mmCIF file of C-alpha atoms in Angstrom:
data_model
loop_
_atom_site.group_PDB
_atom_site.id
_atom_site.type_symbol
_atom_site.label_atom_id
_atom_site.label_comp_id
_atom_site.label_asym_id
_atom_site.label_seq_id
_atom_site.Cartn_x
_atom_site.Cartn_y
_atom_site.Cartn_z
ATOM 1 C CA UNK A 1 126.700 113.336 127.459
ATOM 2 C CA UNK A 2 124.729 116.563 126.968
ATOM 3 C CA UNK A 3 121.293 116.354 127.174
ATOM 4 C CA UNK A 4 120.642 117.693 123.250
ATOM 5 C CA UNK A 5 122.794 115.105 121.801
ATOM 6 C CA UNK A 6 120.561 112.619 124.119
ATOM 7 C CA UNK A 7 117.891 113.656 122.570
ATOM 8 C CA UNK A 8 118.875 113.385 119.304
ATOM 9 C CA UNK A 9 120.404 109.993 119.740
ATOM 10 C CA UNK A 10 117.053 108.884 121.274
ATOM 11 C CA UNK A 11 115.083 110.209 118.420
ATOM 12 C CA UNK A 12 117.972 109.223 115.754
ATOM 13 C CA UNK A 13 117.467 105.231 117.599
ATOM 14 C CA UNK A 14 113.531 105.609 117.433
ATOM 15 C CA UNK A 15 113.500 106.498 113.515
ATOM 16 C CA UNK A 16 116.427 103.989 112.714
ATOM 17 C CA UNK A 17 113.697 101.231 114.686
ATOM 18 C CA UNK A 18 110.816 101.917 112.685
ATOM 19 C CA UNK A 19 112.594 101.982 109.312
ATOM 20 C CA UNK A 20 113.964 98.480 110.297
ATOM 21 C CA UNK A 21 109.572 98.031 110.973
ATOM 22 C CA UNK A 22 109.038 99.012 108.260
ATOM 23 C CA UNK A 23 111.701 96.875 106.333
ATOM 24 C CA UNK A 24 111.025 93.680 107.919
ATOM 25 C CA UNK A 25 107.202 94.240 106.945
ATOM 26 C CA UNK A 26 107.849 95.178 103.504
ATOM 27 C CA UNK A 27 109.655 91.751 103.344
ATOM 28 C CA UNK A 28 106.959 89.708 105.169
ATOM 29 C CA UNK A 29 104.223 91.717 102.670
ATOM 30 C CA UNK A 30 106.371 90.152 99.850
ATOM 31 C CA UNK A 31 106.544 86.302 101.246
ATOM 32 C CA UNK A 32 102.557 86.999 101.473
ATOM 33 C CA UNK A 33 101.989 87.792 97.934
ATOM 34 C CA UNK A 34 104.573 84.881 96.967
ATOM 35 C CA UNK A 35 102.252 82.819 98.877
ATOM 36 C CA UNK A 36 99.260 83.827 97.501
ATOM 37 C CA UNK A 37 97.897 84.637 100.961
ATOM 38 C CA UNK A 38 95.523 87.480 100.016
ATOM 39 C CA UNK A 39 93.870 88.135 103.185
ATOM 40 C CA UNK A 40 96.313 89.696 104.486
ATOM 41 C CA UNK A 41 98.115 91.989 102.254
ATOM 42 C CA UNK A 42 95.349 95.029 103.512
ATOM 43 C CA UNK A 43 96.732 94.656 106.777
ATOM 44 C CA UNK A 44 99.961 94.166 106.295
ATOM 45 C CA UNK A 45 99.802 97.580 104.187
ATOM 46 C CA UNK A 46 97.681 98.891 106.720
ATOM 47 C CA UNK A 47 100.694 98.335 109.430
ATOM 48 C CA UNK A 48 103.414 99.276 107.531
ATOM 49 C CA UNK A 49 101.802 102.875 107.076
ATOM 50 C CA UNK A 50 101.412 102.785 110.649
ATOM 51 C CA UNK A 51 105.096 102.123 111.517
ATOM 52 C CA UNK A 52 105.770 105.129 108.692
ATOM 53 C CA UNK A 53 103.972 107.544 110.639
ATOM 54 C CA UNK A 54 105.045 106.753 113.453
ATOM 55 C CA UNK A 55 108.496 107.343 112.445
ATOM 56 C CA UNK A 56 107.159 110.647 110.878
ATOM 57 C CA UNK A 57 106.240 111.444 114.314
ATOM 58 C CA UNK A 58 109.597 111.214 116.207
ATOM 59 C CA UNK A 59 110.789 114.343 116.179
ATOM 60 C CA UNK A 60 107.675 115.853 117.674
ATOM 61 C CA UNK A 61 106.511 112.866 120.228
ATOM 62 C CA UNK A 62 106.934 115.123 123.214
ATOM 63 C CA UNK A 63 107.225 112.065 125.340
ATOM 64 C CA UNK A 64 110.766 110.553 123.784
ATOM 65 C CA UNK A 65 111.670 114.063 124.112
ATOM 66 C CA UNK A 66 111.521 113.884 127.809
ATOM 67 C CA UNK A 67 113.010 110.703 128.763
ATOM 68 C CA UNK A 68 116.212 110.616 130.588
ATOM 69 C CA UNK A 69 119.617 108.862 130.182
ATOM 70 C CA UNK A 70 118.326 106.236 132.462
ATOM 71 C CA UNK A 71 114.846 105.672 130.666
ATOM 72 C CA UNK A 72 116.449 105.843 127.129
ATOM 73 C CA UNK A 73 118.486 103.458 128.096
ATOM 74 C CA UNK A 74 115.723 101.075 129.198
ATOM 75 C CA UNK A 75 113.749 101.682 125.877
ATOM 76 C CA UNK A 76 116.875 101.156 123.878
ATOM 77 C CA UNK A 77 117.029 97.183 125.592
ATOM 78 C CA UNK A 78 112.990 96.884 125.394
ATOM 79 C CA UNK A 79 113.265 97.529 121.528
ATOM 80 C CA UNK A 80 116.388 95.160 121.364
ATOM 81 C CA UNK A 81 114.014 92.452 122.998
ATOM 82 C CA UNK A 82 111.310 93.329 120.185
ATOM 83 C CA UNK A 83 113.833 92.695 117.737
ATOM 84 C CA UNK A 84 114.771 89.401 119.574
ATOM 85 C CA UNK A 85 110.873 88.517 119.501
ATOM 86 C CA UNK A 86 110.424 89.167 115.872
ATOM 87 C CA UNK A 87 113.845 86.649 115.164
ATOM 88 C CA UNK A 88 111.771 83.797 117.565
ATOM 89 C CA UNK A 89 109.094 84.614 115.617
ATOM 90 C CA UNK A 90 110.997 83.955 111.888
ATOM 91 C CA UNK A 91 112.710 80.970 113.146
ATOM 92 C CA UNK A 92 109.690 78.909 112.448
ATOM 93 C CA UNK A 93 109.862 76.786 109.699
ATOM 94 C CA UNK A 94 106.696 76.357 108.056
ATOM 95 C CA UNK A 95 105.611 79.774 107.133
ATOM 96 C CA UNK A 96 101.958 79.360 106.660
ATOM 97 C CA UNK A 97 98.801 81.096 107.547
ATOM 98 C CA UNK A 98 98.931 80.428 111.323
ATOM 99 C CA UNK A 99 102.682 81.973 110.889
ATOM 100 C CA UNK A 100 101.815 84.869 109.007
ATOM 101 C CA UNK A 101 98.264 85.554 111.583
ATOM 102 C CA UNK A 102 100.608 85.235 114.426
ATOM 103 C CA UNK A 103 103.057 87.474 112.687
ATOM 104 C CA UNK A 104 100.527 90.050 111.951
ATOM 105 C CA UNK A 105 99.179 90.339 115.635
ATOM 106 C CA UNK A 106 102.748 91.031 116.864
ATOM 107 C CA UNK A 107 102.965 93.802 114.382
ATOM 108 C CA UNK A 108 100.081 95.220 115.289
ATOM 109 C CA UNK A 109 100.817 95.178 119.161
ATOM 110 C CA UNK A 110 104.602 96.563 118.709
ATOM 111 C CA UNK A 111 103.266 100.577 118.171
ATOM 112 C CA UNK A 112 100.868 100.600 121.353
ATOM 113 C CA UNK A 113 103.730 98.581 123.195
ATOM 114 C CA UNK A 114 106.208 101.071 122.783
ATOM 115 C CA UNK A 115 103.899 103.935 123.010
ATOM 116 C CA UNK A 116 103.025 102.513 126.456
ATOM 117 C CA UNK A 117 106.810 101.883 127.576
ATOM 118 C CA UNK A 118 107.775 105.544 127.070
ATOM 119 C CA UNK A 119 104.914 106.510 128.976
ATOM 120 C CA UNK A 120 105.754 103.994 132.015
ATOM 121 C CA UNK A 121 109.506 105.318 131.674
ATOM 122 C CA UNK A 122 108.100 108.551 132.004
ATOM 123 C CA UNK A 123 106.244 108.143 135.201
ATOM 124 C CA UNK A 124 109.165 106.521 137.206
#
């Protein structure tokens, strides 16, 4: 595989992962307000604008840029074990305040996660 194509399949995976972010919290945002849980809905909001710019932000995160076949292909598994997470995570049934804190604190731990990972794969 050439390394442009890499590239753009990297940043093509990264954009398609945050607009699944940013689905999944749109959805969670909407159980919220059916719920009547009102202390949340700022930060809920506040996290799905930071999974938008984030994904605004692909194309010119210098760092994905750089990765290799090897690394990408290490990111592309870490992100496929935050999507595993987030399925634990939904699998509870009683969807209450605890649920939705918990929830919350996952989503605002994935950005700095990932941001971290590339930056690890990057120093190997």
């Amino acid at each position: 595989m050439n390394k442009k194509l890499e590239k753009q399949d990297i940043c093509e995976f990264m954009s398609n992962f945050y607009d699944w972010l940013i689905k999944i919290t749109r959805k969670d945002y909407d159980e919220l307000k059916f719920k009547k849980y009102e202390d949340f809905y700022e930060y809920y909001k506040q996290v799905e604008q930071v999974f938008i710019k984030k994904k605004q932000e692909i194309g010119a995160n210098v760092n994905i840029i750089r990765l290799n076949i090897d690394s990408i292909e290490r990111l592309k598994v870490i992100i496929d074990i935050t999507k595993d997470e987030y399925k634990e995570l939904r699998a509870t049934d009683e969807k209450d305040i605890i649920y939705f804190n918990t929830l919350l604190g996952w989503y605002e731990g994935i950005s700095s996660e990932i941001d971290m990972c590339i930056n690890s794969l990057l120093n190997k």
